[in-house]
mmCIF file of C-alpha atoms and ligand atoms in Angstrom:
data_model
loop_
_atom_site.group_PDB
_atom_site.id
_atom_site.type_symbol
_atom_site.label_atom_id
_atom_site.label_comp_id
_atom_site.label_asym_id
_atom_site.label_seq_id
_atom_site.Cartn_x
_atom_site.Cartn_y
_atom_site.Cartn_z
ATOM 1 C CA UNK A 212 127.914 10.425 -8.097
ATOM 2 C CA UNK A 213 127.944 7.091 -10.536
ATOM 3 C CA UNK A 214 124.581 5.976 -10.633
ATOM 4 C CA UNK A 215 124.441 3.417 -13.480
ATOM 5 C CA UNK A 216 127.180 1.334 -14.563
ATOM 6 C CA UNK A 217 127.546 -0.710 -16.930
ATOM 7 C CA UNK A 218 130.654 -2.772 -17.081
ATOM 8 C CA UNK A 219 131.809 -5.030 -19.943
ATOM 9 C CA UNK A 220 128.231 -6.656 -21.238
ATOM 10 C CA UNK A 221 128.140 -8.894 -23.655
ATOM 11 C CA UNK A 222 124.881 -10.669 -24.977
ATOM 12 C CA UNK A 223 124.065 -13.233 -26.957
ATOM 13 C CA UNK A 224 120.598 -14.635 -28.103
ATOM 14 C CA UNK A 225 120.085 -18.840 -29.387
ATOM 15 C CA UNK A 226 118.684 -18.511 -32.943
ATOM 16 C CA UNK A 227 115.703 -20.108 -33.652
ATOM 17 C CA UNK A 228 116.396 -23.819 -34.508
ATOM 18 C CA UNK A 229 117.691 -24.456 -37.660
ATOM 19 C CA UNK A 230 118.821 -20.954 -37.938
ATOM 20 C CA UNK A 231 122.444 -19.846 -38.125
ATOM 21 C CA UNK A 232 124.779 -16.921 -38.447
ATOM 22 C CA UNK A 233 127.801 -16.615 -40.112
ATOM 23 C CA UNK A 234 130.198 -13.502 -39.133
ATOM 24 C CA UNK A 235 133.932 -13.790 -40.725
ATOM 25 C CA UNK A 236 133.374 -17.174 -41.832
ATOM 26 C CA UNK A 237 132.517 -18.457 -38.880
ATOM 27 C CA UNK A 238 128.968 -20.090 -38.668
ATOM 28 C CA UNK A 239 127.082 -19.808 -35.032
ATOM 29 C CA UNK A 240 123.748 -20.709 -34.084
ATOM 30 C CA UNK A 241 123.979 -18.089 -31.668
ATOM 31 C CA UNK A 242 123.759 -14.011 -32.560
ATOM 32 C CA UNK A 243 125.940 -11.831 -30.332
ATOM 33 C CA UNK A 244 124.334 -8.354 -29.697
ATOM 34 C CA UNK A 245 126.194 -6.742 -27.063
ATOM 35 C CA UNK A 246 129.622 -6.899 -27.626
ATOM 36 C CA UNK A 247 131.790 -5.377 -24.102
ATOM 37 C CA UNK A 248 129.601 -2.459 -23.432
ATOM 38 C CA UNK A 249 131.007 -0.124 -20.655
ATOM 39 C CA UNK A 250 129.104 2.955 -19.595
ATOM 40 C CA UNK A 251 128.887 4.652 -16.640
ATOM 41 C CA UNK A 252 125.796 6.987 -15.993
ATOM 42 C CA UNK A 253 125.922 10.142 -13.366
ATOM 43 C CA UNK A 254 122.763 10.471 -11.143
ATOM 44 C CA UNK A 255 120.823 13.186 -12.757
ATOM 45 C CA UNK A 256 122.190 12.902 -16.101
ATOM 46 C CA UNK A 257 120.183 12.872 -18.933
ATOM 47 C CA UNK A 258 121.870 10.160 -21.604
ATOM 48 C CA UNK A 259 120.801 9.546 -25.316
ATOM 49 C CA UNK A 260 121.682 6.292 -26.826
ATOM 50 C CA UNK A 261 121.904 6.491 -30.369
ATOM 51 C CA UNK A 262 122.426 4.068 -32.994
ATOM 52 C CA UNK A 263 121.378 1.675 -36.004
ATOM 53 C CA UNK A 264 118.540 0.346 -36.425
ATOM 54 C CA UNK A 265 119.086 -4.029 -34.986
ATOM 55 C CA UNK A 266 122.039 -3.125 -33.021
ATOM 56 C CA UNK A 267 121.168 -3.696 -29.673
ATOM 57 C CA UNK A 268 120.465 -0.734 -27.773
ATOM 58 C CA UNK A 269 116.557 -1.997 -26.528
ATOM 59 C CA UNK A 270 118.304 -5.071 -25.063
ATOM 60 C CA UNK A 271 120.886 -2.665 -23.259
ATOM 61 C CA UNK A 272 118.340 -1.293 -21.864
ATOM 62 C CA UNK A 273 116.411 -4.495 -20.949
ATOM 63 C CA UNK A 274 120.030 -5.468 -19.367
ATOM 64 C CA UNK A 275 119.847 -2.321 -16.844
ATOM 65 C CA UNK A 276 116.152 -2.429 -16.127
ATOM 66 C CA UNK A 277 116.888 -6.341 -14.697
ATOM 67 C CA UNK A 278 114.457 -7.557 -17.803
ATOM 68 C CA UNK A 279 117.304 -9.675 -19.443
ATOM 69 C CA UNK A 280 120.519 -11.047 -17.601
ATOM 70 C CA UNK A 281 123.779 -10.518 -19.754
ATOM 71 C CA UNK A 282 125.365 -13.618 -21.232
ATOM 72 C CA UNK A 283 128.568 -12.165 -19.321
ATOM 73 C CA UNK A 284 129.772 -9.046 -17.217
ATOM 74 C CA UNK A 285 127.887 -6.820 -15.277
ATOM 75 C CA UNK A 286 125.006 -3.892 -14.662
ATOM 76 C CA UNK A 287 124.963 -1.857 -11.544
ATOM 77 C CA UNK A 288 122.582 0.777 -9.922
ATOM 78 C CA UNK A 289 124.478 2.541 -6.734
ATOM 79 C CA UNK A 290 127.055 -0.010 -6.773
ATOM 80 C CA UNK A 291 124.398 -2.889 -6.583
ATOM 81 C CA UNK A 292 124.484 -5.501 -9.482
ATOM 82 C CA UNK A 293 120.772 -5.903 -10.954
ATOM 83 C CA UNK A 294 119.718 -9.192 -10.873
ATOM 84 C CA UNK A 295 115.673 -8.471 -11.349
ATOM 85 C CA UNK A 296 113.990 -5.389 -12.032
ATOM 86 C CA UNK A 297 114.674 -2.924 -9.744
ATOM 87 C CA UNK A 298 111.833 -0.875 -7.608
ATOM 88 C CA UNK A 299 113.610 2.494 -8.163
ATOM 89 C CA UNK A 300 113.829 1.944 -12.059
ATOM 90 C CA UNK A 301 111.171 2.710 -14.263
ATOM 91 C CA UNK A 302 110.469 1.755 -17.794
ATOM 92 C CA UNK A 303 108.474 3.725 -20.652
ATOM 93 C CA UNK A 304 108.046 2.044 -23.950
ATOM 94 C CA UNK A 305 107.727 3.378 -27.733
ATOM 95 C CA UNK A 306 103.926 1.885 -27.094
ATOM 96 C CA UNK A 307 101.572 3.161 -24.711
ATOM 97 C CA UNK A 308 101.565 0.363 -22.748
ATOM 98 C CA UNK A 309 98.621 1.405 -20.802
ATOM 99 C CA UNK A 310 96.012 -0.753 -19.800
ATOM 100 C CA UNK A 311 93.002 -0.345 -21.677
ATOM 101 C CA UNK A 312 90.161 -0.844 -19.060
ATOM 102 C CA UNK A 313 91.807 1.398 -16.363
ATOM 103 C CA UNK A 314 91.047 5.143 -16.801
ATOM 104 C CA UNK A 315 93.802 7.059 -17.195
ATOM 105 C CA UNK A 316 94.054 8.161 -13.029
ATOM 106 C CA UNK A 317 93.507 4.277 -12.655
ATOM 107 C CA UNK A 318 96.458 4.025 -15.065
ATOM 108 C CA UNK A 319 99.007 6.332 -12.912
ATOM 109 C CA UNK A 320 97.551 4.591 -9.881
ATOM 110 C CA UNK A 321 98.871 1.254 -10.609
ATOM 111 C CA UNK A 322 101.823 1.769 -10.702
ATOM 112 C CA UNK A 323 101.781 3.252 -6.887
ATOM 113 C CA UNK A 324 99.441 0.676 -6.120
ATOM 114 C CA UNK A 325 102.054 -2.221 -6.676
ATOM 115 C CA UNK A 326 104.415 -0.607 -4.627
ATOM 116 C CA UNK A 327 101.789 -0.411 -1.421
ATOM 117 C CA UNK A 328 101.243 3.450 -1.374
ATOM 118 C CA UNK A 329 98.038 3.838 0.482
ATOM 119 C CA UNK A 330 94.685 4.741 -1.242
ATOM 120 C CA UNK A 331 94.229 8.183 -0.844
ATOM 121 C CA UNK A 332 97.994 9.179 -1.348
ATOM 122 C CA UNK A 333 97.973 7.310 -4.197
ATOM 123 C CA UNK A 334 95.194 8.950 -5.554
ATOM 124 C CA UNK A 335 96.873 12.464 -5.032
ATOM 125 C CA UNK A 336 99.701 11.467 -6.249
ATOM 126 C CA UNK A 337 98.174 10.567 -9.982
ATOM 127 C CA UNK A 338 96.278 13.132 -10.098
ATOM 128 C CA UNK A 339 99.546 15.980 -9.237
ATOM 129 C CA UNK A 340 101.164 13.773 -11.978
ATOM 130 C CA UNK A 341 98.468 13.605 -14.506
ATOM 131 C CA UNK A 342 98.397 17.539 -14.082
ATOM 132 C CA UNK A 343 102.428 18.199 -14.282
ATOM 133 C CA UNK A 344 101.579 16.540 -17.591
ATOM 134 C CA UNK A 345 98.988 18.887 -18.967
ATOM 135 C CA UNK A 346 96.096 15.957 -18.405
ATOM 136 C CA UNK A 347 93.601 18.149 -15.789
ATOM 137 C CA UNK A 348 90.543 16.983 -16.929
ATOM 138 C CA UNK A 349 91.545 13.736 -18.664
ATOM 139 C CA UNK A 350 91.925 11.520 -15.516
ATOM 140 C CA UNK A 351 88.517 9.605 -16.461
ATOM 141 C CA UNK A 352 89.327 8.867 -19.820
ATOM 142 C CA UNK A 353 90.570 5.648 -20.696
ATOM 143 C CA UNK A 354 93.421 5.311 -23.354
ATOM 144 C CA UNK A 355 91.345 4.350 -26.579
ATOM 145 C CA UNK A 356 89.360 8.133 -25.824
ATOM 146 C CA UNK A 357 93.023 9.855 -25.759
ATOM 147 C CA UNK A 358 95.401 10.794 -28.504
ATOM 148 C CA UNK A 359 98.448 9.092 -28.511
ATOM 149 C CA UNK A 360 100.783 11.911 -27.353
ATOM 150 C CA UNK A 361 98.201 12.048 -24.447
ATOM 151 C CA UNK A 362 98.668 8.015 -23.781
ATOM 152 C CA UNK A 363 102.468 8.611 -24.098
ATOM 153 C CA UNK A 364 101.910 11.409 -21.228
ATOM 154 C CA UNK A 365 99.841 9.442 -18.784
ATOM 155 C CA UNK A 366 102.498 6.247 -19.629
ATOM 156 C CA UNK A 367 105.386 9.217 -18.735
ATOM 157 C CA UNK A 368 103.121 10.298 -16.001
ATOM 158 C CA UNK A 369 102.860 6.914 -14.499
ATOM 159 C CA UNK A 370 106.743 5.856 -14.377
ATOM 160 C CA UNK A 371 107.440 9.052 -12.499
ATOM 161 C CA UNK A 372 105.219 9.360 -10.096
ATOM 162 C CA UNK A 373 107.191 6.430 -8.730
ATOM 163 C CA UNK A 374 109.981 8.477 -7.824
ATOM 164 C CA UNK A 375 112.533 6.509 -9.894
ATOM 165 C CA UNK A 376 116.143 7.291 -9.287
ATOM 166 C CA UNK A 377 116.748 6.034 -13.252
ATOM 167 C CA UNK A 378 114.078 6.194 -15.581
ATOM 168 C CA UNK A 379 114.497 4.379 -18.612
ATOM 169 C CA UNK A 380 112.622 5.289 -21.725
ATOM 170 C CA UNK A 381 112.649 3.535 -25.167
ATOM 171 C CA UNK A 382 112.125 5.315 -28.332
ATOM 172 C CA UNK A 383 109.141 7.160 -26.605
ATOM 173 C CA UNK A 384 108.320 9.265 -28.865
ATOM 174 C CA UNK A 385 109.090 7.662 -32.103
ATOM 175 C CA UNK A 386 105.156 6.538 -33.116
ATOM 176 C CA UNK A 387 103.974 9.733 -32.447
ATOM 177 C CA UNK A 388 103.403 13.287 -34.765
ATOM 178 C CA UNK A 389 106.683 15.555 -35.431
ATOM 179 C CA UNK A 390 104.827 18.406 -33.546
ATOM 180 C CA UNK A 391 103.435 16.354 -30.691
ATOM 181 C CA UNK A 392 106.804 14.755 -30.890
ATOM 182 C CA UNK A 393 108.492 18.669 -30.056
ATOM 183 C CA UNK A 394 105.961 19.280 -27.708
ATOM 184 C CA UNK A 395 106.246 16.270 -25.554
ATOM 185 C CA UNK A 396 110.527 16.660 -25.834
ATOM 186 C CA UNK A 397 110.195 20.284 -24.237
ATOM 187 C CA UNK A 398 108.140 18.732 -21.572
ATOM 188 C CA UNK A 399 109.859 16.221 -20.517
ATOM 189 C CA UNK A 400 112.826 18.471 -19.912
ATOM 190 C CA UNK A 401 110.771 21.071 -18.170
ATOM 191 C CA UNK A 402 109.725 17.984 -15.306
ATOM 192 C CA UNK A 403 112.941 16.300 -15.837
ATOM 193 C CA UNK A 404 114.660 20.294 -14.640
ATOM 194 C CA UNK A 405 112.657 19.919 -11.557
ATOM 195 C CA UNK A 406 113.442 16.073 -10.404
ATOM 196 C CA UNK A 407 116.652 15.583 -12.063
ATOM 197 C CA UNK A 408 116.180 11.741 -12.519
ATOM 198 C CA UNK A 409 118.666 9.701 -14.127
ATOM 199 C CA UNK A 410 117.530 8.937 -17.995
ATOM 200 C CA UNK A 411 118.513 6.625 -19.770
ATOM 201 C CA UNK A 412 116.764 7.809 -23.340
ATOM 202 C CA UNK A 413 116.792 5.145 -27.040
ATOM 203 C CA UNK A 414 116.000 7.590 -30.282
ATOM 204 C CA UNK A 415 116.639 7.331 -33.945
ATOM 205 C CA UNK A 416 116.457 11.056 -34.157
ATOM 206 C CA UNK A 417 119.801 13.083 -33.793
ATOM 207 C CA UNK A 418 117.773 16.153 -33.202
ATOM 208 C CA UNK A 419 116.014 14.316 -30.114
ATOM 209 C CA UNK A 420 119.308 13.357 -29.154
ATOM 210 C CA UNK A 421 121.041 16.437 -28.982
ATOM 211 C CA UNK A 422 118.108 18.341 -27.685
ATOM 212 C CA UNK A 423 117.152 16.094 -24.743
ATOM 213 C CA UNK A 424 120.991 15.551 -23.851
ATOM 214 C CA UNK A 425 123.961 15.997 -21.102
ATOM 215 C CA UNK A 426 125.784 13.011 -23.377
ATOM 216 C CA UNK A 427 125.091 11.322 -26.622
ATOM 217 C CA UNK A 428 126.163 7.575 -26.690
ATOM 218 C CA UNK A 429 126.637 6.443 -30.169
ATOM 219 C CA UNK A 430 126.866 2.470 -30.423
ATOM 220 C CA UNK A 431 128.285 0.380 -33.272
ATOM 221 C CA UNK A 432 126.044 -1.844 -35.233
ATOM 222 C CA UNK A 433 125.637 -4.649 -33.722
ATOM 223 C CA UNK A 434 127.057 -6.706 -32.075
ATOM 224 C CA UNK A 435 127.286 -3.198 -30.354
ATOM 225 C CA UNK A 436 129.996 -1.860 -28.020
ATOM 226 C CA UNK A 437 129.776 2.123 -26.839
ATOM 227 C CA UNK A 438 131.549 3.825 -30.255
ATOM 228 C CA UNK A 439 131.749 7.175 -29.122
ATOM 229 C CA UNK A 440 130.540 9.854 -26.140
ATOM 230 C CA UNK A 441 129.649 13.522 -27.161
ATOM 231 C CA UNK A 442 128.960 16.125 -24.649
ATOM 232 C CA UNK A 443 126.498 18.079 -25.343
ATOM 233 C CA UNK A 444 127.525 21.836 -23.419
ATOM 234 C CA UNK A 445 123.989 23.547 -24.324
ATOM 235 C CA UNK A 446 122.916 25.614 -21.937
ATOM 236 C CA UNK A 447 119.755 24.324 -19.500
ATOM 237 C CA UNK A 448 116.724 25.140 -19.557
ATOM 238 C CA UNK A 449 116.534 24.741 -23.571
ATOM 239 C CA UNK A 450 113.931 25.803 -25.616
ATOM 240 C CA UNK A 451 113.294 23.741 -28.899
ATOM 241 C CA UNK A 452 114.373 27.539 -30.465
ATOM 242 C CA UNK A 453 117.967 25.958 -29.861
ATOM 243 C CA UNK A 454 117.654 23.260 -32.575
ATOM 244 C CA UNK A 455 118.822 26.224 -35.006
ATOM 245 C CA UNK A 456 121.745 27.495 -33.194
ATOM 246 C CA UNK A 457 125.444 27.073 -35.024
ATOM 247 C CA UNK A 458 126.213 25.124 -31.873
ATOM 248 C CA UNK A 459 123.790 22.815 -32.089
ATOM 249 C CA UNK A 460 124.159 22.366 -35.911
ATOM 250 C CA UNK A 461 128.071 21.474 -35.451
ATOM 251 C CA UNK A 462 126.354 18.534 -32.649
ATOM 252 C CA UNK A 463 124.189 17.276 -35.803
ATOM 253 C CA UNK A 464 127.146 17.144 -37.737
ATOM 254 C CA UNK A 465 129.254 15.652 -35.102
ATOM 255 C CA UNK A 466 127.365 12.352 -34.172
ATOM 256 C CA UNK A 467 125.649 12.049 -37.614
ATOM 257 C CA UNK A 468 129.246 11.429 -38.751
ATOM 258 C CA UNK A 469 129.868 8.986 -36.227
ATOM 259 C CA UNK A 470 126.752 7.397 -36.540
ATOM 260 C CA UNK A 471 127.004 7.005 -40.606
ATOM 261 C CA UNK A 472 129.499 4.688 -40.933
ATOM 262 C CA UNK A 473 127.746 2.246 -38.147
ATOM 263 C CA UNK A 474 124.663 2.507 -40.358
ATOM 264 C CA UNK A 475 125.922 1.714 -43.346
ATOM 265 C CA UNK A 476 127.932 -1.291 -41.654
ATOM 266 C CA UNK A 477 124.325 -2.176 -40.429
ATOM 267 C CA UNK A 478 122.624 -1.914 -43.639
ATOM 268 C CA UNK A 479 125.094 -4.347 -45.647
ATOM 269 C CA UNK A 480 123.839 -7.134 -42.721
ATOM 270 C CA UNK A 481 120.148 -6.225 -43.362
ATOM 271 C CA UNK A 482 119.641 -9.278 -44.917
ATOM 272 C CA UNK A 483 121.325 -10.741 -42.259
ATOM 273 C CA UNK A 484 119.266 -8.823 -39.887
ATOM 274 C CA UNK A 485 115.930 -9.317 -41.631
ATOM 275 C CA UNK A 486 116.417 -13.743 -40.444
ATOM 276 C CA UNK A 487 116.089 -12.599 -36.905
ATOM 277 C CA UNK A 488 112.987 -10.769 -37.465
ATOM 278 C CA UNK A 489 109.721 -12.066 -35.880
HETATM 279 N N1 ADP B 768 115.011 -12.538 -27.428
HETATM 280 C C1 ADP B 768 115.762 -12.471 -28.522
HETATM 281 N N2 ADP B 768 116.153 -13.574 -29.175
HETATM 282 C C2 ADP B 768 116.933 -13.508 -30.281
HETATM 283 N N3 ADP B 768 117.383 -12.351 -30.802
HETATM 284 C C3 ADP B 768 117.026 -11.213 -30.203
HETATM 285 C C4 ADP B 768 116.196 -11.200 -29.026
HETATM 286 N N4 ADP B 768 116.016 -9.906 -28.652
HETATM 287 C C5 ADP B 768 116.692 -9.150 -29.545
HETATM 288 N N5 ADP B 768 117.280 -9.943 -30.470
HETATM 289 C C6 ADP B 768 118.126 -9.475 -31.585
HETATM 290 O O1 ADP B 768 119.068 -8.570 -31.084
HETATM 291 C C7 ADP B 768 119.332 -7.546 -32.017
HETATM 292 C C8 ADP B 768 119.221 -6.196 -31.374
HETATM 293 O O2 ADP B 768 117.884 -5.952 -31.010
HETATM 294 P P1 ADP B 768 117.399 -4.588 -30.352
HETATM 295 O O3 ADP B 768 118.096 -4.358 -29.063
HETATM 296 O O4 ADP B 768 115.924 -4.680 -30.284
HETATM 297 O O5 ADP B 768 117.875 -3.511 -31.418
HETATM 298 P P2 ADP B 768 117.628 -1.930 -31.390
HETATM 299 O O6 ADP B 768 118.981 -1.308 -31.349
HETATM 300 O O7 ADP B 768 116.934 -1.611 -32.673
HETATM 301 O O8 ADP B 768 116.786 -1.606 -30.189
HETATM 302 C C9 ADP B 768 118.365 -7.754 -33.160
HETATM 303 O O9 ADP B 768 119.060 -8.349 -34.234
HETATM 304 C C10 ADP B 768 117.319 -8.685 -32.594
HETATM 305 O O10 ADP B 768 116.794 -9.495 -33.615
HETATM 306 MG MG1 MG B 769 114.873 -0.928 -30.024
#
């Protein structure tokens, strides 16, 4: 059953004043990002998006999670265009955006709070979530006393104990160690095997990609349409043992080919790029 689709999107962002772009010789004070992206999204599947560094895939995202409205065409969750953030879609970001005076139960609790759940559920809720996350023991803390994988767990903690039907995660793990990084990959598929959410997943790693994967989308630089879809037939439940199989060396090959030529395309427009920078 479709869950997410997106359907033609295009985006464009106003420069800063003064500020102008000039693409094929044609000079805009406006940067297009999205450029006609269609995807449609199964409910349960697990979806990477891959691809260069600028080229839009963070304000994709934004466009699905109702954060930014496209400049033209259309996002829809069951069939239902998103207009404004949606109560069944759930956001985690590359940081822990925790808040740091709230412990990290407190922290979980919000997020069921805002939605009305009463006190007491709520509170058994965060805590069965804190613990599916290896955090028994840690509900007092407050971030700045936990590691960073552990604030990334308690933010991963907190967006699913909402129950979303698509949860939408943003480079997640890409401040953190390479071995907390493994560690944290595994167990989000082990409670992602159980509740079969629908995940929309931004990394820079192909390994991630692969790994974490049902489908790889691999976008063009920007401005970014879908480039290419790779199905990734590894069997479930994986164990990070799988990152040296032949199969899953012939993925790496696969969309690190497609990928290359979109990063190289989006490394000749880094100093295009760098203007937009805050
Ligand atoms: N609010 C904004 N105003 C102007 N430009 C923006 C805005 N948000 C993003 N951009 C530009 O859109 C492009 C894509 O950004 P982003 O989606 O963050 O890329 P990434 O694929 O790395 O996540 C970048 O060039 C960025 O500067
Ligand atoms: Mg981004």
């Amino acid at each position: 059953m479709e869950r997410i689709a997106v359907s033609a999107v295009r985006k464009s962002f106003n420069l800063k004043p003064g500020q102008t772009v000039t693409v094929d010789g044609v000079t805009s004070s406006r940067i297009a990002v999205l450029d006609g992206v269609d995807l449609t999204i199964d409910s349960g599947e697990f979806i990477t998006l891959v691809g260069p560094s600028g080229s839009g895939k963070s304000v994709l995202l934004d466009v699905i999670a109702g954060l930014t409205e496209a400049t033209s065409g259309v996002a829809r969750i069951d069939g239902v265009e998103v207009v404004k953030p949606h109560a069944r879609t759930a956001y985690v970001f590359q940081q822990y955006a925790l808040f740091p005076w709230r412990t990290a139960l407190q922290n979980v609790e919000y997020a069921l709070e805002v939605r009305g759940v009463p006190a007491t559920e709520r509170r058994e809720r965060a805590k069965d979530f804190l613990h599916l996350f290896g955090l028994k023991g840690f509900e007092d803390r407050f971030p700045s006393q936990l590691s960073g994988g552990m604030q990334q767990r308690v933010a991963i903690a907190r967006a699913l104990s909402t129950d979303p039907q698509v949860l939408l995660m943003d480079e997640p793990f890409a401040a953190l160690d390479a071995q907390t990084r493994d560690i944290l990959q595994s167990e989000l598929l082990r409670i992602w095997e159980q509740i079969k959410t629908t995940v929309v997943f931004v990394t820079h790693s192909i390994d991630e990609a692969i790994y974490l994967a049902d489908r790889v989308v691999v976008m063009t630089a920007r401005p970014a349409s879908v480039k290419e879809i790779v199905k990734i037939d590894l069997p479930r439940p994986r164990d990070l043992e799988i990152r040296n199989s032949e199969a899953f060396n012939a993925y790496r090959g696969r969309v690190w080919e497609s990928l290359r030529d979109e990063v190289g395309k989006a490394q000749r427009d880094w100093t295009l790029a760098s203007t937009y920078a805050n």
